[in-house]
Every structure is written in structure tokens, then in C-alpha cells.
Amino acid sequence: MQVVKAEIIAIGDELLYGQIVDTNSHWISQELDLMGMKVVRKTTVGDNRKDILTAFAEAEKRADLVLITGGLGPTQDDLTKPLLAEHFDCEILEVPEAVEAITAFFKRRGREMTPLNILQGHLPACCTYVPNEVGTAPGMWFERNGTYWMSMPGVPHEMKKLMKDFVLPKLPSLFTLPVIFHKVIKTVGIGESWLADLIKDWENALPEHIRLAYLPSLGHVKLRLTGFGDDKSQLEQEIDQHIKVILPTIGKYVYGYNEETLETAIGKLLKQNGKTVALAESCSGGYISHLVSSVAGCSAYYMGSVVPYHNQFKEKVLGVKAETLRNHGAVSEETVREMAEGVRHLYGADFGLSSSGIAGPDGGSEEKPVGTVWISCAGKGFTEAKKLQLTQDRMLNIQLTGVAVLNLLRICINQNNK
Amino acid sequence: MQVVKAEIIAIGDELLYGQIVDTNSHWISQELDLMGMKVVRKTTVGDNRKDILTAFAEAEKRADLVLITGGLGPTQDDLTKPLLAEHFDCEILEVPEAVEAITAFFKRRGREMTPLNILQGHLPACCTYVPNEVGTAPGMWFERNGTYWMSMPGVPHEMKKLMKDFVLPKLPSLFTLPVIFHKVIKTVGIGESWLADLIKDWENALPEHIRLAYLPSLGHVKLRLTGFGDDKSQLEQEIDQHIKVILPTIGKYVYGYNEETLETAIGKLLKQNGKTVALAESCSGGYISHLVSSVAGCSAYYMGSVVPYHNQFKEKVLGVKAETLRNHGAVSEETVREMAEGVRHLYGADFGLSSSGIAGPDGGSEEKPVGTVWISCAGKGFTEAKKLQLTQDRMLNIQLTGVAVLNLLRICINQNNK
């Protein structure tokens, strides 16, 4: 089978000056890889006529698919559109449909347009207009000499929407892609090397055509199984069979598969069990509430939160006893237990969760250094608490506390169900 | 002055498959930019002979400096060294000094060497050996026809050490470097094209050696002024002078400069004025509290939050009147006003902020479609409220609400001070 070659061209001075990290190219690479396409080159060039035209010309010689991000803003330094018109040798004309879509976009937002915005609806005559529902710069699709091109805005959520809605679904009709099946096992509460040690015999016994990759990220480790073959459903069955074999060993760390996040998994668990949750966040300052409430439909199980950032409100709003705070301090097992129980009571929820710790960079002591965090989960007839010893980095401590609190809830729900 | 052009070539399949984010190129860009060199292109290619050789040949045509990362491991898929030898047409020979350094490296770490590691001390005869004190793959420096080349390992801390110890200190002796000064103006509450329209005369009147770039991101637009010249402090003065000229026009949208974020700017404003804030978040679900509390030292002005996700808690915890909820609904001006006033009272804060809206994807109606959000800011003797009409995307709505609420607070503090 012929390898289908893709190139990514990212355009913008801000990428070359190091002011922005190009996360777009990374995301595109992952998506194309999942479809069995091979990204053979990524190029970043600035807002410079000659550099952009050279990048276009070089890519056209090599690639079957060229994906371009950036340089589509309404201002003068945005060159992608006129240079695509030049590269493909065609005029820029008004596309009434595009102008209408942009006008409607501004109307929906209740904002007024400028003449520059209207010009965003003028496109090279040789491209196919691809509507951008979440922004003002349209996508543009080109075809020439067997190479397909897509130009997209550099704003990540706009680019992703155009990729997901238009480009990715189109690829199987344009190219003969190999059959690949991926399944990702999501684990939490175990480090990468520990997990590797636990599953090494199973890993070594996997057949040649099934590959395993460890993808660690903040408090999680993802195991990606990739199968290569002729028949997708057969690969899927085969991979599920291998997962079935390893689950008795790692099952207690597994919270989901593929796109599932810890917060969507928690939501599912709560819904299935008809349970509700409320949060009292001190050091995590609203971060966990944000995770929980970022899931669509969370109102079925999320009651609400209190962030009692100062101790007096742990007492006033949550009913933590003054003597508990006095005797043990805010960062203590006793306090997080009372916080979890207090917020559970306040919101009449089945589970109450809490966090209290020293996020840093200041506020640590010898006894309780920066990174010391207590978390708790209270439910009917029980209150679990756990101490974490995290890092020197404030944001990392907040994020790792989030993972630990949600994982504690997951464990409590599962134990409760036994 | 001649612009000194640099190119970065990152080598490795793992970069193309999206398994690793290339943070090296970003770091190198920043360092070169600070020295007044211009990165004109970044290229990422896989472990493939032809692709790497093409990248070398193309870069040599254009660049004064070529920085290569990756592909220097001891295994067969690491091709950078043999292909550099091929490109520069010279043999690979043992460099006794390099072999010694590698041997010493393994001895220090108490690890045993393999024959493959010894081969890492064999280098192209035409390169200058650059010792790598923190790894096994040496740096290699080449010069030909006025272009300088440095090949470095892809491991970030090894690359950074070679750059800092060898490459960066060498550059001023090789090139006449311009002096560059950047300043970024951070704005909020105005769209890119509106801003562009507002400042177009000023922009057009900027001198040739000062360039303006628009960097939009979620609810914000950054204006980057870059000055080129001979004297940094003179450029700084000159740019500050230009900023002074435009501030009367855009000042009300400007919350800070350079690395400042909206949440750090808000923190600074509150601290300067000796004021405190509390939050009642419904549709934003804790996100704004997370932003506020992510700033180190926020306990000086952040009192706490309530996330009353269900209406009953807007009443119970915040004291919103039952009839207000009944008559106007949770997503209404009346409700967000009472929420802001209620949370201000609960936490005894100077300012109370609130949000209530339909984040989506469900829950919209004809009268209040998805994306309808009310926000409010209550202070001593006033309560401001504002309606937002946002998007169909839940996460985007949450984030845009966050920007709008913090901006409303900024405006209220500033008005309060007049």
C-alpha cells in the first residue's frame, strides 16, 4: 500500500519569535496518524511573502495533502490568502455565502463588523469555500495535480473544528488508507514505570502487528494499543481480547477508554448510581469544580461548590469547627474531613469532596512544606482522607490535587458499590 | 544592517507522529530572538535519509545559521550524523577526546557502556567536536560557504546546555547582530478588527524600524511592538513614546504589558487599592475562581467563592430571592445582581462577581439560546450587570465568561477610583 504523505505548514511571525508554542501541528499530527496518514514534514515560516511562497512550492512537490494554519486574520500582516491566490494563480473574489456567514457570526455575537471583516469573505476563485462556524476566517480547500490543500485559521479551536467537521471525514474518500485500529486505556493513580513493570509479560507477549505506547500526562498514564491489519472489526476484537487479559491486573487503575476523561468517567459513574456530589475547595481554588462542570449534562449530579479560601469561611460557610482549625490548622486531616462533611451537608449531596493544602510558592513550613495537600471524600457513613506530597510548582499542585480528588471519589463510589 | 537568518531543523519520527511536542524549537526561537537573530524557518522531518538531506540542502541555500536537534542517539534509526557527513562530504573518524568524554560520562553515572556508545565518539572529520557534558551524543559544529551549523541532541536539557555554553556565546563574534526590543500591549474587551480600525492612523505612522503585530487569543488581543536599531534603551524609550501616543485612544482596553495576564492584572489592581473580591459562579462553574486563585499571593485579595449550580442553592447559600428566580429565571439580570450582592455579603468582600448562563450544549430556549450569559459586579453603592451572547461551544462559553467577568471587575475598579 502506498504511503499517503501529509505536510503541515504553520504561518506566523509569532511562531518563529517563540511567542506562541505551535500546538496545532502536534494535534494535526496525532489526528492524521490515527487515520494511517504519514506526516513527513512540518514547516513553520513567518509573515513573509517569499518564505511562504517557497514553502507552498516545496510542499506541493512532495505531499499528497498540505495543511496550512495561520495567517488568515483580517489585518495587513496576514498573507496566507493572497499568497494562496498567487500560488494557484487565481483572483480573489467575493463569496456571498461567506460574507453572509461572517455577517451572521457577528450578529449572533451582538458585535458590529468592520469593512476588514467583510473582506474575509473574499476568497481565491480556485478554492472551495469551507464555512468556519466558530470564527470569521473561512477555511479554503484547493486541489491541483493530485495534491489536496486546506488552509485554516491558527486559532486552535477554529482549526480543530474545521479539521473534525470537514478535513478528517473527507480523507478516506481521497486516499486509500491502511486499516489501523487504536484503543487507549486510561489509567490514574499509578506511575509509568510501575505500570510498565506490572504489565511487562503481557506487553512482551503482544503479537507483532499490535503495538503498545505509554503516553504519560499529569497524574495519568494512557496505554495506546495500535493494531495494523486488513479488517477493522477483527482488529478491534483482537485488541479487546488482549485488554480483557490484562484487566484483572490493572483494572483498579483504569477509569476509561479513548476520549474519556477522568471528569467524564466520574460523571458517568455518578449518573449510573443516581448519586450527586458537592465540593469544598481550598488550595485547588475552583479548579476541580471547573473540571466537573466542564462536562455537558453535569447538572444531573453536580450540586455545587464552596471555595472558602480564607479559614474564617471554612468555619462560617462549611461549619468546620473553630477548634479543629485552631488545633490542627487548615491543612490537616481533621479540617478536610469536616470540610467534605460540611459541603456534603450544605448541598444535600451524596458525596462531599474537599482539598486543603499549600499550593505555593510561599506559605510552606518545615512541618508542612509547599506541596503538602490533604484531600477528603465524605459519603453516607464514611469519610476517607488522604495526604499528598506534591511539587514546588503552584499550577502543577492545583492540577495534581484535581486528579487525586476525582480519583478518590472514583475509588469511593466503586467501594461503595461492592 | 543585514538580517541574520537562522533555521531550525528538528529530526525524529516521534515529532511527526505527534507523540512529542517539539518544545526545543520554541525555546531556541526565543533565545535567538532575544539576541536579534531572525528565525526564518523551522522544519521538522522524520528519520528518513532523503527528507533529512533535502532539509539540509534547502537550509544551506537560505540560512546564515542552521541549528539541528535530534537524531543523534546510538541506534540505527538515528541518521543525523552520517547524513551530515554525507552532506559535507567527509569521513566519520574516531575523535579520541570525544570517546574519552563518553567513557567518563558513563563512569560518573556508574553505568556500563555498549560498543554503540563508543561509536558516538566517532564524528565527521569536517566538524568541530563540541563536548556534551550532560549526555553521550556530542555537539557538532560545521562551517561552509558562510553558513554555520550546529547539531545537538534532541533531549531538551542537553540541547539547552550546548546552546548556552557554546552556540549563544559564539554568535556575536560571527555576526553583526541588530538590537531588538519587544513590548506587548495586552487588551481585552475589543475585537481584533475594531482595534485595528481604531489605531490604523497611528499604525500607519509608525516608523519603518518599528513593527506592529496583532496576536488575538480567546477574548484578548495582544499588540506586539518590535523595534530594530542600535541602542536597546533608546528603542525602549521610543516604543514607550509611541505607546503613550495611542493610550488615550485604547487605554480603556489595556490591562497590562508583556507577560501580564488578566488575572495577574486584576490581582495587582485589587492589591493596590486594598480591595477584596468574592465570586458566585453558576455557568462558569468554578473556572473564574480557578483563574483568580492560580495567581501566587491571591490570598491578599481573594476571599472565596460559591458555585451554586442548582437554583435552590442560589437561594439557600447566596440569598437570591425565590420570587426573583420564579419571575425572571436563573439566567437573568435580576438573578446575577442578587448573586453578586449575595456573595459580596457572604464573604464580606469589597466586590462580588457573578455569572449565570446557558453554557450548552443543551438547555437553550428561543428566548434564551445556548450562549446567553448574564454577569454582574457588585461593589459599595453599585451593582453593574451585563448580558453576553456567546457561542454554541460549552468550554468556549465558560472561558469567554471568565474573560468578561474579570474585565467587568477591572472596569468597575477603575471607575470606582475616578
PDB file of C-alpha atoms in Angstrom, chain A residues 13-21 26 29-30 33 38-46 51 54-55 58 62 74-77 108-109 112-114 117 157 224 285-287 289-290 293-296 298-299 302-310 313 316-317 345-347 361 394-395 398, chain B residues 15-21 26 29-30 33 38-46 51 54-55 58 62 182 192-194 196 204 211 213-215 224 285-287 289-290 293-296 298-299 302-310 313 316-317 345-347 361 389 391 394-396 398:
ATOM      1  CA  ASP A  13       5.964  35.528  12.920  1.00  0.00           C
ATOM      2  CA  GLU A  14       4.750  34.822  16.449  1.00  0.00           C
ATOM      3  CA  LEU A  15       5.658  31.144  15.937  1.00  0.00           C
ATOM      4  CA  LEU A  16       9.200  31.986  14.830  1.00  0.00           C
ATOM      5  CA  TYR A  17       9.783  34.560  17.542  1.00  0.00           C
ATOM      6  CA  GLY A  18       8.916  31.933  20.110  1.00  0.00           C
ATOM      7  CA  GLN A  19       5.935  33.843  21.462  1.00  0.00           C
ATOM      8  CA  ILE A  20       3.497  31.048  20.829  1.00  0.00           C
ATOM      9  CA  VAL A  21       4.023  27.293  21.028  1.00  0.00           C
ATOM     10  CA  HIS A  26       1.098  18.485  17.146  1.00  0.00           C
ATOM     11  CA  SER A  29      -0.046  15.052  13.510  1.00  0.00           C
ATOM     12  CA  GLN A  30      -1.880  12.964  16.060  1.00  0.00           C
ATOM     13  CA  ASP A  33      -1.521   9.367  12.477  1.00  0.00           C
ATOM     14  CA  LYS A  38       2.074   9.882   7.452  1.00  0.00           C
ATOM     15  CA  VAL A  39       3.138  13.439   8.246  1.00  0.00           C
ATOM     16  CA  VAL A  40       6.514  13.714   6.510  1.00  0.00           C
ATOM     17  CA  ARG A  41       7.311  17.319   7.262  1.00  0.00           C
ATOM     18  CA  LYS A  42       6.267  20.284   9.326  1.00  0.00           C
ATOM     19  CA  THR A  43       7.370  23.721   8.271  1.00  0.00           C
ATOM     20  CA  THR A  44       6.997  26.989  10.116  1.00  0.00           C
ATOM     21  CA  VAL A  45       7.502  30.244   8.259  1.00  0.00           C
ATOM     22  CA  GLY A  46       6.910  33.870   9.180  1.00  0.00           C
ATOM     23  CA  ASP A  51       9.212  32.365   2.573  1.00  0.00           C
ATOM     24  CA  THR A  54       8.702  28.834  -1.196  1.00  0.00           C
ATOM     25  CA  ALA A  55       7.089  26.676   1.466  1.00  0.00           C
ATOM     26  CA  GLU A  58       8.253  22.819  -1.887  1.00  0.00           C
ATOM     27  CA  ARG A  62       6.308  16.196  -2.141  1.00  0.00           C
ATOM     28  CA  PRO A  74      -8.259  40.467   8.795  1.00  0.00           C
ATOM     29  CA  THR A  75      -5.148  42.640   9.138  1.00  0.00           C
ATOM     30  CA  GLN A  76      -2.385  43.611   6.732  1.00  0.00           C
ATOM     31  CA  ASP A  77       0.236  41.266   8.152  1.00  0.00           C
ATOM     32  CA  ARG A 108     -25.041  36.183  16.791  1.00  0.00           C
ATOM     33  CA  ARG A 109     -22.340  37.672  18.962  1.00  0.00           C
ATOM     34  CA  GLU A 112     -20.577  45.122  14.811  1.00  0.00           C
ATOM     35  CA  MET A 113     -18.488  44.323  11.738  1.00  0.00           C
ATOM     36  CA  THR A 114     -15.752  46.369  10.168  1.00  0.00           C
ATOM     37  CA  ASN A 117     -14.268  41.584   8.316  1.00  0.00           C
ATOM     38  CA  HIS A 157     -10.472  25.666  18.351  1.00  0.00           C
ATOM     39  CA  ARG A 224      -2.341   3.093  23.497  1.00  0.00           C
ATOM     40  CA  GLY A 285      -9.395  27.161  44.336  1.00  0.00           C
ATOM     41  CA  GLY A 286     -12.231  26.140  41.998  1.00  0.00           C
ATOM     42  CA  TYR A 287     -10.184  24.046  39.576  1.00  0.00           C
ATOM     43  CA  SER A 289     -15.360  22.407  40.186  1.00  0.00           C
ATOM     44  CA  HIS A 290     -14.336  23.668  36.769  1.00  0.00           C
ATOM     45  CA  SER A 293     -18.793  21.422  35.465  1.00  0.00           C
ATOM     46  CA  SER A 294     -16.998  21.371  32.112  1.00  0.00           C
ATOM     47  CA  VAL A 295     -18.862  18.127  31.340  1.00  0.00           C
ATOM     48  CA  ALA A 296     -22.118  18.695  29.444  1.00  0.00           C
ATOM     49  CA  CYS A 298     -23.278  17.658  34.789  1.00  0.00           C
ATOM     50  CA  SER A 299     -26.323  19.271  36.402  1.00  0.00           C
ATOM     51  CA  TYR A 302     -23.168  18.211  40.349  1.00  0.00           C
ATOM     52  CA  MET A 303     -24.820  20.212  43.108  1.00  0.00           C
ATOM     53  CA  GLY A 304     -22.299  22.970  43.632  1.00  0.00           C
ATOM     54  CA  SER A 305     -19.177  24.112  45.421  1.00  0.00           C
ATOM     55  CA  VAL A 306     -17.742  26.394  48.003  1.00  0.00           C
ATOM     56  CA  VAL A 307     -14.234  27.820  47.770  1.00  0.00           C
ATOM     57  CA  PRO A 308     -13.576  29.034  51.313  1.00  0.00           C
ATOM     58  CA  TYR A 309     -10.168  30.492  50.535  1.00  0.00           C
ATOM     59  CA  HIS A 310      -9.820  32.048  53.960  1.00  0.00           C
ATOM     60  CA  PHE A 313     -15.200  30.864  55.703  1.00  0.00           C
ATOM     61  CA  LYS A 316     -18.749  30.242  58.535  1.00  0.00           C
ATOM     62  CA  VAL A 317     -19.910  28.637  55.276  1.00  0.00           C
ATOM     63  CA  HIS A 345     -24.479  18.591  54.205  1.00  0.00           C
ATOM     64  CA  LEU A 346     -24.767  22.139  52.788  1.00  0.00           C
ATOM     65  CA  TYR A 347     -25.698  20.890  49.320  1.00  0.00           C
ATOM     66  CA  PRO A 361       5.232  29.198  46.068  1.00  0.00           C
ATOM     67  CA  ARG A 394       1.722  26.118  42.188  1.00  0.00           C
ATOM     68  CA  MET A 395      -0.180  25.268  38.999  1.00  0.00           C
ATOM     69  CA  ILE A 398      -3.507  22.549  41.757  1.00  0.00           C
TER      70      ILE A 398
ATOM     71  CA  LEU B  15       7.843  14.619  16.356  1.00  0.00           C
ATOM     72  CA  LEU B  16       5.864  13.865  13.206  1.00  0.00           C
ATOM     73  CA  TYR B  17       3.624  11.249  14.758  1.00  0.00           C
ATOM     74  CA  GLY B  18       2.516  13.727  17.380  1.00  0.00           C
ATOM     75  CA  GLN B  19       3.939  11.716  20.268  1.00  0.00           C
ATOM     76  CA  ILE B  20       6.164  14.543  21.467  1.00  0.00           C
ATOM     77  CA  VAL B  21       5.597  18.286  21.367  1.00  0.00           C
ATOM     78  CA  HIS B  26      10.231  27.150  20.639  1.00  0.00           C
ATOM     79  CA  SER B  29      13.412  30.720  18.766  1.00  0.00           C
ATOM     80  CA  GLN B  30      13.058  32.718  21.945  1.00  0.00           C
ATOM     81  CA  ASP B  33      15.050  36.406  19.044  1.00  0.00           C
ATOM     82  CA  LYS B  38      15.739  36.116  12.920  1.00  0.00           C
ATOM     83  CA  VAL B  39      14.469  32.563  12.754  1.00  0.00           C
ATOM     84  CA  VAL B  40      13.049  32.392   9.248  1.00  0.00           C
ATOM     85  CA  ARG B  41      12.011  28.778   9.209  1.00  0.00           C
ATOM     86  CA  LYS B  42      11.511  25.736  11.357  1.00  0.00           C
ATOM     87  CA  THR B  43      11.416  22.363   9.690  1.00  0.00           C
ATOM     88  CA  THR B  44      10.550  19.018  11.223  1.00  0.00           C
ATOM     89  CA  VAL B  45      11.451  15.846   9.334  1.00  0.00           C
ATOM     90  CA  GLY B  46      11.359  12.178  10.286  1.00  0.00           C
ATOM     91  CA  ASP B  51      13.928  14.013   3.803  1.00  0.00           C
ATOM     92  CA  THR B  54      16.686  17.721   1.407  1.00  0.00           C
ATOM     93  CA  ALA B  55      16.160  19.726   4.568  1.00  0.00           C
ATOM     94  CA  GLU B  58      17.365  23.724   1.420  1.00  0.00           C
ATOM     95  CA  ARG B  62      18.887  30.317   2.759  1.00  0.00           C
ATOM     96  CA  HIS B 182       9.778  43.974  22.067  1.00  0.00           C
ATOM     97  CA  GLU B 192      -9.053  42.497  16.563  1.00  0.00           C
ATOM     98  CA  SER B 193     -10.625  44.299  13.636  1.00  0.00           C
ATOM     99  CA  TRP B 194     -12.177  47.007  15.832  1.00  0.00           C
ATOM    100  CA  ALA B 196      -7.151  47.701  14.079  1.00  0.00           C
ATOM    101  CA  ASN B 204       0.476  53.633   9.529  1.00  0.00           C
ATOM    102  CA  ARG B 211       6.708  46.857  13.564  1.00  0.00           C
ATOM    103  CA  ALA B 213       1.695  42.617  15.136  1.00  0.00           C
ATOM    104  CA  TYR B 214      -1.813  41.641  16.248  1.00  0.00           C
ATOM    105  CA  LEU B 215      -1.910  38.481  18.358  1.00  0.00           C
ATOM    106  CA  ARG B 224       3.306  43.451  19.843  1.00  0.00           C
ATOM    107  CA  GLY B 285     -18.704  26.528  37.346  1.00  0.00           C
ATOM    108  CA  GLY B 286     -15.528  27.471  39.226  1.00  0.00           C
ATOM    109  CA  TYR B 287     -13.413  28.433  36.228  1.00  0.00           C
ATOM    110  CA  SER B 289     -12.220  31.160  40.791  1.00  0.00           C
ATOM    111  CA  HIS B 290      -9.530  28.915  39.366  1.00  0.00           C
ATOM    112  CA  SER B 293      -6.604  31.568  42.653  1.00  0.00           C
ATOM    113  CA  SER B 294      -3.954  30.428  40.187  1.00  0.00           C
ATOM    114  CA  VAL B 295      -2.084  33.676  40.936  1.00  0.00           C
ATOM    115  CA  ALA B 296       0.502  33.289  43.692  1.00  0.00           C
ATOM    116  CA  CYS B 298      -4.012  35.831  45.761  1.00  0.00           C
ATOM    117  CA  SER B 299      -4.975  35.285  49.399  1.00  0.00           C
ATOM    118  CA  TYR B 302      -9.389  36.665  47.081  1.00  0.00           C
ATOM    119  CA  MET B 303     -11.907  35.766  49.786  1.00  0.00           C
ATOM    120  CA  GLY B 304     -13.636  32.787  48.248  1.00  0.00           C
ATOM    121  CA  SER B 305     -16.413  31.550  46.003  1.00  0.00           C
ATOM    122  CA  VAL B 306     -19.692  29.763  45.827  1.00  0.00           C
ATOM    123  CA  VAL B 307     -20.740  27.678  42.840  1.00  0.00           C
ATOM    124  CA  PRO B 308     -24.499  27.299  43.335  1.00  0.00           C
ATOM    125  CA  TYR B 309     -25.004  25.073  40.333  1.00  0.00           C
ATOM    126  CA  HIS B 310     -28.629  24.405  41.181  1.00  0.00           C
ATOM    127  CA  PHE B 313     -28.545  26.965  46.341  1.00  0.00           C
ATOM    128  CA  LYS B 316     -30.085  28.948  50.164  1.00  0.00           C
ATOM    129  CA  VAL B 317     -26.389  29.876  50.095  1.00  0.00           C
ATOM    130  CA  HIS B 345     -22.178  39.998  51.637  1.00  0.00           C
ATOM    131  CA  LEU B 346     -21.418  36.329  52.458  1.00  0.00           C
ATOM    132  CA  TYR B 347     -17.661  36.827  52.213  1.00  0.00           C
ATOM    133  CA  PRO B 361     -24.862  22.244  24.504  1.00  0.00           C
ATOM    134  CA  GLN B 389     -24.276  36.437  23.729  1.00  0.00           C
ATOM    135  CA  THR B 391     -21.144  30.623  21.253  1.00  0.00           C
ATOM    136  CA  ARG B 394     -19.629  24.842  26.189  1.00  0.00           C
ATOM    137  CA  MET B 395     -15.937  25.210  27.053  1.00  0.00           C
ATOM    138  CA  LEU B 396     -15.568  28.355  24.987  1.00  0.00           C
ATOM    139  CA  ILE B 398     -17.074  29.121  30.096  1.00  0.00           C
TER     140      ILE B 398
END
